CSV table of C-alpha atoms in Angstrom, one decimal:
chain,number,residue,atom,x,y,z
A,76,MET,CA,96.4,-53.4,55.4
A,77,PRO,CA,100.0,-52.4,55.5
A,78,THR,CA,101.3,-49.5,57.3
A,79,ALA,CA,102.5,-46.3,55.3
A,80,THR,CA,105.8,-47.4,55.8
A,81,ASP,CA,105.3,-51.1,54.8
A,82,LEU,CA,103.1,-50.9,51.6
A,83,LEU,CA,104.6,-49.3,48.8
A,84,GLY,CA,104.9,-46.2,50.7
A,85,THR,CA,101.5,-45.4,51.2
A,86,THR,CA,98.2,-45.8,52.6
A,87,SER,CA,96.2,-44.3,49.8
A,88,ALA,CA,94.9,-45.7,47.0
A,89,LEU,CA,97.7,-46.2,44.4
A,90,VAL,CA,97.0,-44.5,40.6
A,91,LYS,CA,97.7,-47.5,37.8
A,92,ASP,CA,96.6,-46.0,34.3
A,93,ILE,CA,95.8,-48.9,32.4
A,94,GLU,CA,95.1,-49.4,28.2
A,95,ILE,CA,92.9,-52.1,27.0
A,96,ILE,CA,93.2,-53.4,23.5
A,97,ARG,CA,89.4,-53.9,22.5
A,98,GLY,CA,88.5,-57.7,21.9
A,99,ASP,CA,91.6,-58.5,24.3
A,100,ASP,CA,92.0,-60.1,27.7
A,101,LYS,CA,93.5,-57.8,30.0
A,102,VAL,CA,95.4,-59.5,32.4
A,103,ILE,CA,96.9,-57.5,35.5
A,104,ASN,CA,99.5,-58.7,38.2
A,105,ILE,CA,100.6,-56.9,40.7
A,106,THR,CA,103.0,-58.2,43.9
A,107,TRP,CA,103.0,-56.1,47.0
A,108,ILE,CA,105.9,-56.5,49.0
A,109,TYR,CA,106.5,-54.6,52.4
A,110,CYS,CA,109.1,-51.7,51.9
A,111,SER,CA,110.8,-52.3,55.4
A,112,THR,CA,111.4,-56.4,54.9
A,113,ARG,CA,111.0,-56.7,51.0
A,114,LEU,CA,108.9,-60.0,51.8
A,115,PRO,CA,105.3,-60.2,49.8
A,116,TYR,CA,102.0,-59.0,52.1
A,117,ASP,CA,100.2,-61.9,52.8
A,118,TRP,CA,96.3,-61.4,51.2
A,119,THR,CA,95.0,-64.9,53.1
A,120,GLY,CA,91.0,-64.0,54.2
A,121,TRP,CA,91.0,-60.9,51.8
A,122,ASP,CA,88.2,-60.6,48.8
A,123,PHE,CA,88.8,-58.4,45.9
A,124,ALA,CA,86.4,-56.5,43.3
A,125,ALA,CA,87.8,-54.7,39.9
A,126,ARG,CA,85.5,-53.0,37.8
A,127,ILE,CA,85.8,-50.9,34.6
A,128,ARG,CA,82.9,-47.5,34.4
A,129,ASP,CA,82.7,-44.8,31.9
A,130,ASP,CA,83.0,-41.9,34.8
A,131,VAL,CA,82.5,-42.3,38.9
A,132,ASP,CA,79.3,-43.7,39.4
A,133,GLY,CA,78.7,-44.2,36.0
A,134,THR,CA,77.7,-47.1,33.5
A,135,ILE,CA,79.8,-50.1,34.0
A,136,TRP,CA,81.8,-51.5,31.4
A,137,ALA,CA,83.2,-54.5,32.9
A,138,ASP,CA,84.0,-56.2,36.5
A,139,ALA,CA,87.0,-58.2,36.4
A,140,VAL,CA,87.4,-61.9,38.1
A,141,VAL,CA,90.3,-61.1,40.9
A,142,THR,CA,92.1,-63.8,42.5
A,143,HIS,CA,95.4,-64.1,45.0
A,144,ASP,CA,97.6,-66.6,45.8
A,145,GLY,CA,98.1,-65.9,49.7
A,146,THR,CA,101.1,-65.3,50.7
A,147,GLY,CA,102.9,-64.7,47.9
A,148,GLY,CA,101.5,-61.4,47.7
A,149,LYS,CA,100.5,-61.7,44.0
A,150,ILE,CA,97.1,-60.3,42.7
A,151,THR,CA,95.9,-60.9,39.2
A,152,ILE,CA,93.0,-58.6,37.5
A,153,LEU,CA,91.6,-60.4,34.6
A,154,PHE,CA,89.0,-58.0,32.6
A,155,SER,CA,87.9,-60.6,29.8
A,156,ARG,CA,87.8,-60.3,26.0
A,157,THR,CA,84.0,-61.1,26.4
A,158,ASP,CA,83.7,-57.7,27.5
A,159,THR,CA,85.8,-55.4,26.0
A,160,VAL,CA,85.1,-56.7,22.5
A,161,GLY,CA,82.4,-54.5,22.6
A,162,PHE,CA,84.5,-51.1,24.3
A,163,THR,CA,85.2,-48.2,21.7
A,164,PRO,CA,88.6,-47.0,20.7
A,165,GLY,CA,89.4,-43.8,22.3
A,166,ASP,CA,87.1,-44.3,24.9
A,167,VAL,CA,88.2,-43.2,28.0
A,168,GLY,CA,87.2,-44.6,31.5
A,169,LYS,CA,87.7,-45.3,35.3
A,170,TRP,CA,88.4,-48.4,36.9
A,171,ASP,CA,89.8,-49.2,40.8
A,172,LEU,CA,90.4,-52.5,42.8
A,173,GLN,CA,88.8,-52.8,45.6
A,174,GLY,CA,89.8,-55.2,48.7
A,175,THR,CA,87.8,-56.6,51.8
A,176,ASP,CA,89.9,-57.5,54.8
A,177,PRO,CA,89.5,-60.2,57.3
A,178,ALA,CA,87.9,-57.8,59.5
A,179,SER,CA,85.0,-57.0,56.8
A,180,LEU,CA,86.9,-53.6,56.4
A,181,VAL,CA,86.9,-52.3,52.3
A,182,ARG,CA,90.1,-50.4,51.0
A,183,THR,CA,90.7,-49.1,47.8
A,184,ILE,CA,94.1,-50.4,46.6
A,185,LEU,CA,94.8,-49.5,43.2
A,186,ARG,CA,92.5,-47.0,40.7
A,187,GLY,CA,93.3,-45.3,37.7
A,188,ASP,CA,92.2,-43.8,33.9
A,189,VAL,CA,91.4,-46.9,31.4
A,190,THR,CA,92.3,-46.0,27.8
A,191,VAL,CA,90.8,-48.1,24.7
A,192,VAL,CA,92.8,-49.1,21.8
A,193,GLY,CA,91.5,-50.3,18.7
A,194,ASP,CA,92.4,-53.9,17.5
A,195,ILE,CA,94.4,-54.5,14.1
A,196,THR,CA,93.2,-58.3,14.3
């Protein structure tokens, strides 16, 4: 894992609140770069998981499909519409993204609140 001076200035989980429209696919694309060199982080050998719950240790609302591009620093998180169609507008939940590095160390990289918005169409 990059150090505090390298990965966007922190070693703590970064907070990213998200809004999900009920029944839509929610795609989150994040590119991690080293602050010192502005080069992308190498995620080769990492595995990721992301999940939404109604609260910490609460009921699971959705699990994401998470992919990365290896040396390009990009992580893509997809919460599928097959899960979001069951969300209730106005609900607020919690989400996070955890990574397991090549040495099998688990780290929460992103976390935040989820707000569900009603769909029109």
